[in-house]
PDB file of C-alpha atoms in Angstrom:
ATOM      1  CA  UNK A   1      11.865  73.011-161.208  1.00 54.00           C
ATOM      2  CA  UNK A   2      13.211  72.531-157.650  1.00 63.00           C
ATOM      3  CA  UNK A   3      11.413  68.901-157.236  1.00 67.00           C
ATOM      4  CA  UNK A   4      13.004  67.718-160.803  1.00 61.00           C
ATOM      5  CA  UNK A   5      13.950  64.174-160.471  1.00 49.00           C
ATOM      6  CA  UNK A   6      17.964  63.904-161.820  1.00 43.00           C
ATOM      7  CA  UNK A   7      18.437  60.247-162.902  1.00 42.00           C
ATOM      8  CA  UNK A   8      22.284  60.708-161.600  1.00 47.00           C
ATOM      9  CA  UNK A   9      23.289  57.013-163.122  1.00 45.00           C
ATOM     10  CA  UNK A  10      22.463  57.993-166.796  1.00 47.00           C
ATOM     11  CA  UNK A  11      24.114  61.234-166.307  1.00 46.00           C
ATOM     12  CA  UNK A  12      27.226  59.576-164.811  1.00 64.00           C
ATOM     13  CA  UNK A  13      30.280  57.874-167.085  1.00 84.00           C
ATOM     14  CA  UNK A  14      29.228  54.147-164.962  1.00 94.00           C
ATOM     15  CA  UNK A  15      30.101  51.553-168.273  1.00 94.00           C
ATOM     16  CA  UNK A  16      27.887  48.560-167.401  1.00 93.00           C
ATOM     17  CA  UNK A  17      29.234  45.173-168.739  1.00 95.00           C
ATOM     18  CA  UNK A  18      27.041  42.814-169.165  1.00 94.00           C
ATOM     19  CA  UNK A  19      28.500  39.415-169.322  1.00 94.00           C
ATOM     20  CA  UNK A  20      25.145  37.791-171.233  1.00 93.00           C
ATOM     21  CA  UNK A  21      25.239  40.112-173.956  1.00 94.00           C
ATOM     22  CA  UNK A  22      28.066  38.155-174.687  1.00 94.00           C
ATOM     23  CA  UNK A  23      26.573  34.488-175.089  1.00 94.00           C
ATOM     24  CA  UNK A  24      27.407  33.039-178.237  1.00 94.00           C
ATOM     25  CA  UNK A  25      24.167  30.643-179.376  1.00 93.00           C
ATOM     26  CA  UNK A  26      24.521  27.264-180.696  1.00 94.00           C
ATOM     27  CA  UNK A  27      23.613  24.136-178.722  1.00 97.00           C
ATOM     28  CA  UNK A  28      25.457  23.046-176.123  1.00 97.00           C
ATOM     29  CA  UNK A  29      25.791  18.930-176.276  1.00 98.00           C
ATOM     30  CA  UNK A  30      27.366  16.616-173.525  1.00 98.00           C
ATOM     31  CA  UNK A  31      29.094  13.560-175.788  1.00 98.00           C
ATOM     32  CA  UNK A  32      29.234  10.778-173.752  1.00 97.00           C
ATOM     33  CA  UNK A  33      31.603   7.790-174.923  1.00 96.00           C
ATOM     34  CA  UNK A  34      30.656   5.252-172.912  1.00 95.00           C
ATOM     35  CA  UNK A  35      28.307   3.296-175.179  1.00 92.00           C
ATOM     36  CA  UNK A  36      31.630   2.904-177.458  1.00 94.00           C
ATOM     37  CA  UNK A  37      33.403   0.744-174.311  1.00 92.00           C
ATOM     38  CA  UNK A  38      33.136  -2.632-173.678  1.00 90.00           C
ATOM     39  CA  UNK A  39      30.630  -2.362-171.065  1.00 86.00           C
ATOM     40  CA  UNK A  40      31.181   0.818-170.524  1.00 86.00           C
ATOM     41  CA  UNK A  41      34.356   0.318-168.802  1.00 90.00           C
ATOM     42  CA  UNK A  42      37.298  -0.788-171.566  1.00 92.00           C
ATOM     43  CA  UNK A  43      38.704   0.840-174.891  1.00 93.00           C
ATOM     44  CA  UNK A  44      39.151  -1.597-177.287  1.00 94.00           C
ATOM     45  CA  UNK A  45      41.374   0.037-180.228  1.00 95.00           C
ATOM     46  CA  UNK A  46      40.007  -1.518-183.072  1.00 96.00           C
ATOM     47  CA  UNK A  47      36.232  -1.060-182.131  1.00 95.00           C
ATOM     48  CA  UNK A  48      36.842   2.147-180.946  1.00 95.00           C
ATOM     49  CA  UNK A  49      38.052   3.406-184.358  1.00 97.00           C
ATOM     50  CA  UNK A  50      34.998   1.688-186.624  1.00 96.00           C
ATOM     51  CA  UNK A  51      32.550   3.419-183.906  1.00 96.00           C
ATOM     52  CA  UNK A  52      34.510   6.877-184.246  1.00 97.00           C
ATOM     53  CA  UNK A  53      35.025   6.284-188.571  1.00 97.00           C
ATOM     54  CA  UNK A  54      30.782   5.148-188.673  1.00 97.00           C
ATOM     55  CA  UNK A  55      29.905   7.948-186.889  1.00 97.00           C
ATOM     56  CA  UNK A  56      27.652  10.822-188.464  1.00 98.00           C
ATOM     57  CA  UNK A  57      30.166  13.781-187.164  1.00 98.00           C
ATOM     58  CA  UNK A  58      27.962  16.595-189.418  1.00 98.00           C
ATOM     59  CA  UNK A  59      25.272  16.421-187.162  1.00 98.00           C
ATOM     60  CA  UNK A  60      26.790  18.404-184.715  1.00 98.00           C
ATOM     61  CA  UNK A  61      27.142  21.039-187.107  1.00 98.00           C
ATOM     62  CA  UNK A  62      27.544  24.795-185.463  1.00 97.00           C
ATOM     63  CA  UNK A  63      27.461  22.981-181.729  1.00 98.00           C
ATOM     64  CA  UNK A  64      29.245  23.494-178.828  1.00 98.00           C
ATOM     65  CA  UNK A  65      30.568  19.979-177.353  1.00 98.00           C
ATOM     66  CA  UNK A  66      31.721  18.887-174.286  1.00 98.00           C
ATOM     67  CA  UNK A  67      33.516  15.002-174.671  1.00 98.00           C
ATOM     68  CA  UNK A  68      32.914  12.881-171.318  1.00 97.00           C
ATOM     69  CA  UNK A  69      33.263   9.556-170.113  1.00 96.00           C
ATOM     70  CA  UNK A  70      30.455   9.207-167.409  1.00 96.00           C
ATOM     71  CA  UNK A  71      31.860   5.685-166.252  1.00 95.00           C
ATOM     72  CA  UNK A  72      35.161   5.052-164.270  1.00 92.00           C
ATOM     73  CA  UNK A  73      36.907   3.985-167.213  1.00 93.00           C
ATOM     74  CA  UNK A  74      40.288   5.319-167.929  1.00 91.00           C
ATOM     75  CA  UNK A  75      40.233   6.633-171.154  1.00 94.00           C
ATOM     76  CA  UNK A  76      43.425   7.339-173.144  1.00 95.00           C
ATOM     77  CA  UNK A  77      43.913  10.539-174.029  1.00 95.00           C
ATOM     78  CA  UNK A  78      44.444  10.127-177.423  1.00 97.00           C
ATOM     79  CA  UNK A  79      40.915   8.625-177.934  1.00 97.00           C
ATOM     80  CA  UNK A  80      39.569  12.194-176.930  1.00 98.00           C
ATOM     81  CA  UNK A  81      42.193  13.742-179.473  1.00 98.00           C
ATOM     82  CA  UNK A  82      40.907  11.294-181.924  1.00 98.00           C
ATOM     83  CA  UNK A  83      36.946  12.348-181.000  1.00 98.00           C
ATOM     84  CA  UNK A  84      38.155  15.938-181.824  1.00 98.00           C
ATOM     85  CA  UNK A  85      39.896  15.445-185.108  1.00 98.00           C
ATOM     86  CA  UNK A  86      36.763  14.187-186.702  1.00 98.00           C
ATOM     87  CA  UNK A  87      34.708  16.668-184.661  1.00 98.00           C
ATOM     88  CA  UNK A  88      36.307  20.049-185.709  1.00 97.00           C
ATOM     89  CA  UNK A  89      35.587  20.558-189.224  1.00 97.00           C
ATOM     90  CA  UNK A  90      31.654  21.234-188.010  1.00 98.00           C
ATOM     91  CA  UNK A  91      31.759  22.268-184.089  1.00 98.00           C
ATOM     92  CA  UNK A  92      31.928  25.817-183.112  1.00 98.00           C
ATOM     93  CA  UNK A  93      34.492  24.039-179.897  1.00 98.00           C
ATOM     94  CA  UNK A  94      35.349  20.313-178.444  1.00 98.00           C
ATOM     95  CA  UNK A  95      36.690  19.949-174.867  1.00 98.00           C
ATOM     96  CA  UNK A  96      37.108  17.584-172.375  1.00 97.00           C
ATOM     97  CA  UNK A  97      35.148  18.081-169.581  1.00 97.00           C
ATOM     98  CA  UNK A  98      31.630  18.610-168.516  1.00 97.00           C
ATOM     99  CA  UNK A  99      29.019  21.672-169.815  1.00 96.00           C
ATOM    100  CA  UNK A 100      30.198  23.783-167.419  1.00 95.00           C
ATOM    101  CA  UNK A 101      34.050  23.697-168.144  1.00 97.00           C
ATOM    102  CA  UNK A 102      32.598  24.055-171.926  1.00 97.00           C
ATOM    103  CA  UNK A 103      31.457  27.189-170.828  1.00 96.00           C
ATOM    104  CA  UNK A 104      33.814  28.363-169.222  1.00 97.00           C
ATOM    105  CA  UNK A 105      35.985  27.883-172.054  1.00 97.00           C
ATOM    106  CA  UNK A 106      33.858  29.474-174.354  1.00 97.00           C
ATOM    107  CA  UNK A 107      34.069  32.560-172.320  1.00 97.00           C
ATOM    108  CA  UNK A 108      37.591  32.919-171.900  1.00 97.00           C
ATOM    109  CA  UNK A 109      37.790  32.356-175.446  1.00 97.00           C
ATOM    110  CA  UNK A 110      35.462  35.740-175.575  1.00 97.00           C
ATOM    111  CA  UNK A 111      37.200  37.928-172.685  1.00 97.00           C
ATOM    112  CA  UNK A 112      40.469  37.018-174.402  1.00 96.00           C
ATOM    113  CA  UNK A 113      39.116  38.856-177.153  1.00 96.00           C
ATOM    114  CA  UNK A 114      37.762  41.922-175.732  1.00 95.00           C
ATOM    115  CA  UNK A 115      39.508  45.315-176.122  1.00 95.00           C
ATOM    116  CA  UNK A 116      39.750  47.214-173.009  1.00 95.00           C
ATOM    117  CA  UNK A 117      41.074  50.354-173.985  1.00 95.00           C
ATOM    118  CA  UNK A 118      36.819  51.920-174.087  1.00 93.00           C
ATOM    119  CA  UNK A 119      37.133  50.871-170.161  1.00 96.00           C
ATOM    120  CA  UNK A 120      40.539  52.812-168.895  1.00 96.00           C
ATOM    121  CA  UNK A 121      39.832  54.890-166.015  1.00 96.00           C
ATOM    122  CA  UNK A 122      36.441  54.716-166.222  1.00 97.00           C
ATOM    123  CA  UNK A 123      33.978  53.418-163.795  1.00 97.00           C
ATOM    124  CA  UNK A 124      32.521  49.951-164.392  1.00 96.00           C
ATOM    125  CA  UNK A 125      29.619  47.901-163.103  1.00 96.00           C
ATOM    126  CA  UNK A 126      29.839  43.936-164.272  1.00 95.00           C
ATOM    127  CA  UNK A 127      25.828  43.604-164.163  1.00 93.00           C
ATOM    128  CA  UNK A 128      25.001  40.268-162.109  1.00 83.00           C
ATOM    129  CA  UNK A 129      21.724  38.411-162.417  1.00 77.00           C
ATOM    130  CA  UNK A 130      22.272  36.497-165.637  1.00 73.00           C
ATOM    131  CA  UNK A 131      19.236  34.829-167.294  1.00 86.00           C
ATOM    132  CA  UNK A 132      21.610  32.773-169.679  1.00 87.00           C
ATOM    133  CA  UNK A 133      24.164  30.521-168.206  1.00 87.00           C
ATOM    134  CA  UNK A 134      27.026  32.731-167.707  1.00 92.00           C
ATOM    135  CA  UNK A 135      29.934  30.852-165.426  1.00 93.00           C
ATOM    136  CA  UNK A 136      30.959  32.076-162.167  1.00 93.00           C
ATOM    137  CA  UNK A 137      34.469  31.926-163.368  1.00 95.00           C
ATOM    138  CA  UNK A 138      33.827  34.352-166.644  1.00 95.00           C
ATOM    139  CA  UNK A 139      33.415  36.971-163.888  1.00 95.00           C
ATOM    140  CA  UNK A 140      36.974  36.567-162.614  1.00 95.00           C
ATOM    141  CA  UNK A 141      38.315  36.733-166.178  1.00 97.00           C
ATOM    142  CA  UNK A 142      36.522  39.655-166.747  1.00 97.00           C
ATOM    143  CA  UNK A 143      37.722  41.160-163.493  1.00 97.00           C
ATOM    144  CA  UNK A 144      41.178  40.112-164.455  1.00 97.00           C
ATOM    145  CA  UNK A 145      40.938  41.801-167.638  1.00 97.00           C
ATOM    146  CA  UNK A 146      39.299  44.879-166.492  1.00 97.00           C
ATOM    147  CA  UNK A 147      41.680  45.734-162.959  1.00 97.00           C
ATOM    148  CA  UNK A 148      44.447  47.249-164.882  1.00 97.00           C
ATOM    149  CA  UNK A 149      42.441  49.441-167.215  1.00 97.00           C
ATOM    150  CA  UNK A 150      39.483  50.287-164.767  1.00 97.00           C
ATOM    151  CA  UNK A 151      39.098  53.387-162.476  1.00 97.00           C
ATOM    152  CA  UNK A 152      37.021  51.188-160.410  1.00 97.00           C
ATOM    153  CA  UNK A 153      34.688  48.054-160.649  1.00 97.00           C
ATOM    154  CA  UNK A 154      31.531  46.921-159.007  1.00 96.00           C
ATOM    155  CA  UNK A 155      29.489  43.976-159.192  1.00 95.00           C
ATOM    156  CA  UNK A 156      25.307  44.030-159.223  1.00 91.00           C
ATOM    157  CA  UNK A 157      22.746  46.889-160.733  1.00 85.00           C
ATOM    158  CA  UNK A 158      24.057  50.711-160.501  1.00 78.00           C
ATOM    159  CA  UNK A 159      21.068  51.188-157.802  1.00 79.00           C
ATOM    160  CA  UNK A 160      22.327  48.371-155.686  1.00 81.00           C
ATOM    161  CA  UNK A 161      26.038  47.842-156.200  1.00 88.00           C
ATOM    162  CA  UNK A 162      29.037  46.071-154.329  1.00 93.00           C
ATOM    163  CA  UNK A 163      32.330  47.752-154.723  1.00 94.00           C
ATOM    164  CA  UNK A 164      35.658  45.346-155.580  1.00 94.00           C
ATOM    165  CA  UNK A 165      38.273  47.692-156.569  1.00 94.00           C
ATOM    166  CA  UNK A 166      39.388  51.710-156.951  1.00 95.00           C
ATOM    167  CA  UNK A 167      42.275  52.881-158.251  1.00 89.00           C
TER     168      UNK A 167
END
């Protein structure tokens, strides 16, 4: 057949990585601690402590949590050390920050974790367009992780791809 169609991206060795495959589930919850100030704005010790020891902390079994303070108080660090102590036994992770750094943490957590050897001198695609919330800075760890192994890597779909590196 002269006019057979050759699908030349399945028959090629392009890996496509797909940072969403990735996405570990389990809700992600934004812990405010401002209702625990005095109006919002001062840690007192003492009251501090009976709000953190007559909290429920097993509800947030399995969850993802990023602690905040969404006021201009100045919070001490350890009362976020203190948040986390009671939090761990049942969260999946507890930072500082906002959902977005919790993200971001949870996906260098992940890339940290992946073996590259399957990727050495092969051509790789990271596949863009995620429906999940994958953060803009899990592609540079990826990319990070991939450069030294990697023949090359692109960014996008394998019809419509931007080139960021060859070897």
């Amino acid at each position: 057949m002269k006019d057979e169609i050759i699908n030349r991206v399945a028959n090629s060795k392009l890996v496509t990585f797909d940072l969403e495959d990735l996405y570990p589930t389990g809700e992600r919850v934004l812990f405010d601690i401002k209702d625990w100030l005095l109006e919002g704005l001062v840690l007192r010790e003492k009251e501090f402590r009976e709000s953190v020891k007559n909290y429920n902390w097993s509800q947030h079994q399995n969850q993802y949590i990023a602690l905040t303070c969404s006021t201009d108080a100045i919070v001490p660090v350890w009362a976020y050390m203190l948040l986390v102590v009671n939090l761990e036994p049942f969260v999946e992770k507890a930072i500082i920050g906002d959902l977005e750094n919790l993200e971001t943490s949870i996906y260098q957590d992940i890339i940290n974790k992946i073996d590259v050897d399957s990727f050495k001198n092969m051509p790789v695609i990271i596949k863009g367009c995620a429906n999940k919330p994958v953060p803009v800075n899990a592609y540079t760890m990826l990319i990070k992780k991939l450069k030294p192994v990697a023949k090359s890597l692109m960014y996008g779909e394998a019809c419509s791809s931007v080139p960021l590196f060859k070897r």
